[in-house]
mmCIF file of C-alpha atoms in Angstrom:
data_model
loop_
_atom_site.group_PDB
_atom_site.id
_atom_site.type_symbol
_atom_site.label_atom_id
_atom_site.label_comp_id
_atom_site.label_asym_id
_atom_site.label_seq_id
_atom_site.Cartn_x
_atom_site.Cartn_y
_atom_site.Cartn_z
ATOM 1 C CA MET P 274 161.912 -48.969 215.424
ATOM 2 C CA PRO P 275 160.945 -46.806 218.466
ATOM 3 C CA PHE P 276 159.938 -50.010 220.301
ATOM 4 C CA VAL P 277 163.487 -51.387 219.881
ATOM 5 C CA ILE P 278 164.962 -48.186 221.279
ATOM 6 C CA LEU P 279 162.564 -48.286 224.229
ATOM 7 C CA ARG P 280 163.513 -51.911 224.993
ATOM 8 C CA TRP P 281 167.194 -51.000 224.730
ATOM 9 C CA LEU P 282 166.721 -48.062 227.136
ATOM 10 C CA LEU P 283 164.844 -50.284 229.587
ATOM 11 C CA ALA P 284 167.585 -52.912 229.424
ATOM 12 C CA VAL P 285 170.354 -50.342 229.940
ATOM 13 C CA THR P 286 168.431 -48.711 232.794
ATOM 14 C CA SER P 287 167.820 -52.093 234.458
ATOM 15 C CA VAL P 288 171.498 -53.017 234.217
ATOM 16 C CA PHE P 289 172.464 -49.598 235.609
ATOM 17 C CA ILE P 290 170.048 -49.893 238.565
ATOM 18 C CA LEU P 291 171.183 -53.466 239.247
ATOM 19 C CA SER P 292 174.831 -52.345 239.160
ATOM 20 C CA LEU P 293 174.099 -49.542 241.623
ATOM 21 C CA ALA P 294 172.293 -51.944 243.953
ATOM 22 C CA ILE P 295 175.178 -54.425 243.848
ATOM 23 C CA MET P 296 177.697 -51.663 244.554
ATOM 24 C CA ALA P 297 175.614 -50.376 247.469
ATOM 25 C CA VAL P 298 175.331 -53.844 248.993
ATOM 26 C CA SER P 299 179.039 -54.559 248.398
ATOM 27 C CA THR P 300 180.053 -51.301 250.042
ATOM 28 C CA LYS P 301 177.779 -51.991 253.007
ATOM 29 C CA VAL P 302 179.105 -55.536 253.415
ATOM 30 C CA SER P 303 182.747 -54.568 253.101
ATOM 31 C CA ALA P 304 182.336 -51.666 255.538
ATOM 32 C CA HIS P 305 180.663 -53.998 257.991
ATOM 33 C CA GLN P 306 183.412 -56.579 257.574
ATOM 34 C CA LEU P 307 186.269 -54.142 258.210
ATOM 35 C CA LYS P 308 186.565 -55.206 261.885
ATOM 36 C CA ILE P 309 189.519 -53.052 262.819
ATOM 37 C CA ALA P 310 190.179 -50.861 265.842
ATOM 38 C CA SER P 311 193.092 -48.563 266.475
ATOM 39 C CA THR P 312 194.796 -47.589 269.685
ATOM 40 C CA THR P 313 197.315 -44.837 270.269
ATOM 41 C CA VAL P 314 199.717 -45.259 273.174
ATOM 42 C CA LEU P 315 201.176 -41.779 273.622
ATOM 43 C CA PHE P 316 204.166 -41.039 275.850
ATOM 44 C CA ASN P 317 203.337 -37.518 276.983
ATOM 45 C CA GLU P 318 206.478 -36.085 278.597
ATOM 46 C CA ARG P 319 204.593 -32.897 279.531
ATOM 47 C CA THR P 320 202.132 -34.743 281.792
ATOM 48 C CA GLY P 321 204.469 -37.606 282.717
ATOM 49 C CA ASN P 322 201.808 -40.106 281.622
ATOM 50 C CA ILE P 323 201.298 -42.745 279.004
ATOM 51 C CA GLU P 324 197.946 -41.792 277.474
ATOM 52 C CA ILE P 325 195.941 -44.544 275.774
ATOM 53 C CA MET P 326 193.219 -43.740 273.238
ATOM 54 C CA HIS P 327 191.221 -46.663 271.830
ATOM 55 C CA ARG P 328 189.093 -45.977 268.728
ATOM 56 C CA PHE P 329 186.388 -48.422 267.659
ATOM 57 C CA ILE P 330 184.049 -48.044 264.739
ATOM 58 C CA LEU P 331 180.703 -47.264 266.350
ATOM 59 C CA HIS P 332 178.873 -49.682 264.043
ATOM 60 C CA ASP P 333 181.119 -52.533 265.264
ATOM 61 C CA ALA P 334 180.659 -51.461 268.891
ATOM 62 C CA GLU P 335 176.864 -51.520 268.383
ATOM 63 C CA HIS P 336 176.967 -55.113 267.206
ATOM 64 C CA ALA P 337 179.487 -56.090 269.872
ATOM 65 C CA VAL P 338 177.416 -54.861 272.829
ATOM 66 C CA ARG P 339 174.394 -56.818 271.601
ATOM 67 C CA ASP P 340 176.463 -59.992 271.295
ATOM 68 C CA LEU P 341 178.486 -59.478 274.476
ATOM 69 C CA PHE P 342 175.908 -58.122 276.917
ATOM 70 C CA ASP P 343 172.286 -57.968 275.849
ATOM 71 C CA ARG P 344 170.349 -58.170 272.579
ATOM 72 C CA LYS P 345 168.663 -54.900 273.584
ATOM 73 C CA ALA P 346 171.877 -53.082 274.507
ATOM 74 C CA ASP P 347 171.937 -49.550 273.087
ATOM 75 C CA ILE P 348 175.314 -47.838 272.950
ATOM 76 C CA HIS P 349 173.739 -44.672 271.474
ATOM 77 C CA GLN P 350 171.041 -44.089 274.073
ATOM 78 C CA ARG P 351 172.284 -45.727 277.268
ATOM 79 C CA GLU P 352 175.282 -44.546 279.269
ATOM 80 C CA ALA P 353 175.253 -47.897 281.111
ATOM 81 C CA THR P 354 175.896 -49.698 277.800
ATOM 82 C CA ARG P 355 178.702 -47.276 276.880
ATOM 83 C CA GLN P 356 180.257 -47.848 280.317
ATOM 84 C CA GLN P 357 179.927 -51.610 279.926
ATOM 85 C CA PHE P 358 181.684 -51.552 276.548
ATOM 86 C CA ALA P 359 184.436 -49.274 277.895
ATOM 87 C CA ASP P 360 184.963 -51.710 280.810
ATOM 88 C CA TYR P 361 185.167 -54.601 278.340
ATOM 89 C CA VAL P 362 187.835 -52.767 276.296
ATOM 90 C CA MET P 363 189.836 -51.944 279.428
ATOM 91 C CA GLN P 364 189.823 -55.590 280.498
ATOM 92 C CA ALA P 365 190.976 -56.697 277.044
ATOM 93 C CA PHE P 366 193.945 -54.292 276.893
ATOM 94 C CA ALA P 367 197.096 -54.328 278.994
ATOM 95 C CA LEU P 368 200.573 -52.820 279.118
ATOM 96 C CA ALA P 369 203.597 -54.227 280.922
ATOM 97 C CA ASP P 370 207.197 -53.123 281.400
ATOM 98 C CA HIS P 371 210.336 -54.944 280.259
ATOM 99 C CA HIS P 372 210.134 -57.090 283.436
ATOM 100 C CA GLN P 373 206.612 -58.144 282.394
ATOM 101 C CA GLN P 374 205.080 -56.266 285.333
ATOM 102 C CA GLN P 375 201.678 -54.956 284.287
ATOM 103 C CA LEU P 376 201.247 -51.199 284.442
ATOM 104 C CA PRO P 377 198.205 -49.945 286.390
ATOM 105 C CA LEU P 378 195.921 -48.406 283.769
ATOM 106 C CA MET P 379 193.492 -45.827 285.098
ATOM 107 C CA ARG P 380 190.153 -45.007 283.530
ATOM 108 C CA VAL P 381 189.948 -41.538 282.047
ATOM 109 C CA GLY P 382 186.648 -41.809 280.167
ATOM 110 C CA HIS P 383 184.840 -42.743 276.997
ATOM 111 C CA GLU P 384 182.731 -40.986 274.376
ATOM 112 C CA ILE P 385 180.964 -41.270 271.064
ATOM 113 C CA GLN P 386 182.460 -38.906 268.537
ATOM 114 C CA GLY P 387 180.995 -39.073 265.040
ATOM 115 C CA VAL P 388 181.256 -42.640 263.757
ATOM 116 C CA ASN P 389 183.717 -43.674 266.475
ATOM 117 C CA PHE P 390 183.545 -44.892 270.046
ATOM 118 C CA TRP P 391 186.564 -43.782 272.089
ATOM 119 C CA VAL P 392 187.908 -45.239 275.350
ATOM 120 C CA TYR P 393 190.626 -43.351 277.266
ATOM 121 C CA GLN P 394 193.121 -44.634 279.840
ATOM 122 C CA GLU P 395 196.422 -43.471 281.319
ATOM 123 C CA THR P 396 199.262 -44.517 283.572
ATOM 124 C CA PRO P 397 202.410 -42.782 284.845
ATOM 125 C CA ILE P 398 205.483 -43.313 282.678
ATOM 126 C CA PRO P 399 207.709 -45.797 284.577
ATOM 127 C CA ALA P 400 211.349 -44.855 285.114
ATOM 128 C CA ASP P 401 213.929 -46.645 282.956
ATOM 129 C CA LEU P 402 211.342 -48.215 280.630
ATOM 130 C CA THR P 403 213.223 -49.780 277.703
ATOM 131 C CA GLN P 404 210.511 -52.009 276.297
ATOM 132 C CA LEU P 405 206.733 -51.912 276.356
ATOM 133 C CA GLN P 406 204.761 -55.154 276.363
ATOM 134 C CA ILE P 407 201.273 -54.799 274.877
ATOM 135 C CA LYS P 408 198.208 -57.041 274.792
ATOM 136 C CA HIS P 409 194.997 -56.120 272.957
ATOM 137 C CA LYS P 410 192.281 -58.801 272.750
ATOM 138 C CA ALA P 411 189.179 -56.595 272.330
ATOM 139 C CA LEU P 412 186.542 -58.148 270.059
ATOM 140 C CA HIS P 413 188.687 -61.195 269.242
ATOM 141 C CA ASP P 414 186.282 -63.330 271.248
ATOM 142 C CA LEU P 415 183.478 -62.242 268.892
ATOM 143 C CA TRP P 416 185.168 -61.964 265.521
ATOM 144 C CA PRO P 417 188.222 -64.048 264.588
ATOM 145 C CA ASP P 418 189.039 -61.585 261.789
ATOM 146 C CA GLN P 419 189.141 -58.570 264.139
ATOM 147 C CA GLN P 420 192.419 -56.645 263.934
ATOM 148 C CA ASN P 421 193.594 -54.186 266.578
ATOM 149 C CA LEU P 422 196.285 -51.770 265.473
ATOM 150 C CA VAL P 423 198.363 -50.180 268.244
ATOM 151 C CA ASN P 424 200.611 -47.188 267.515
ATOM 152 C CA VAL P 425 203.201 -46.184 270.110
ATOM 153 C CA GLU P 426 203.994 -42.471 269.807
ATOM 154 C CA GLY P 427 205.928 -39.739 271.581
ATOM 155 C CA LEU P 428 209.391 -41.334 271.724
ATOM 156 C CA GLY P 429 210.729 -40.736 268.230
ATOM 157 C CA ALA P 430 209.394 -42.685 265.272
ATOM 158 C CA VAL P 431 205.937 -44.219 265.607
ATOM 159 C CA LYS P 432 206.059 -47.956 266.247
ATOM 160 C CA SER P 433 203.092 -50.139 265.329
ATOM 161 C CA VAL P 434 201.888 -53.641 266.127
ATOM 162 C CA ILE P 435 198.767 -55.430 264.917
ATOM 163 C CA PHE P 436 196.868 -57.867 267.096
ATOM 164 C CA THR P 437 194.824 -60.698 265.631
ATOM 165 C CA ALA P 438 192.876 -63.423 267.394
ATOM 166 C CA GLU P 439 196.067 -65.517 267.508
ATOM 167 C CA SER P 440 198.190 -62.722 269.019
ATOM 168 C CA ASP P 441 199.230 -62.584 272.631
ATOM 169 C CA TRP P 442 201.672 -60.108 274.167
ATOM 170 C CA GLN P 443 203.856 -58.159 271.719
ATOM 171 C CA ALA P 444 206.922 -56.108 272.580
ATOM 172 C CA VAL P 445 207.883 -52.660 271.336
ATOM 173 C CA GLN P 446 211.453 -51.466 271.912
ATOM 174 C CA LEU P 447 211.592 -47.881 273.163
ATOM 175 C CA ASN P 448 214.252 -45.259 272.433
#
């Protein structure tokens, strides 16, 4: 009888360990497959600027720099790699007014903060802006399932648009 109990305990333990391993792998795979970035476009009346804050998951940025630039690219250790990724993001993002005139976006900086890579830009708020045209193509050239969420804040209710690989310019009506 004790042998039966021992076999049962081994079987239960094996199933438990296998379940934990599957959950760990599933969590790792799903986290890796998230492929989403978020951008806040903030109308800051105090400064008179539109402030843009792009947030990328650092793990995705790590993979992206290796695919985009160099297999040995190191976003953690090399400022040149961080700068290169920030430049890539700035080229993939654009704002335009209601006349479809692109706004001149100025570099403010970039940083690693926890599990995120941030890229910052700004531009003066144009007079009489009634609509904001937005384009955000970052990482779409690498991953067709990449989604870029853009939230427009500071002029009443937050307005959001999501960019996929098929997206081009999208318009947000302003108050």
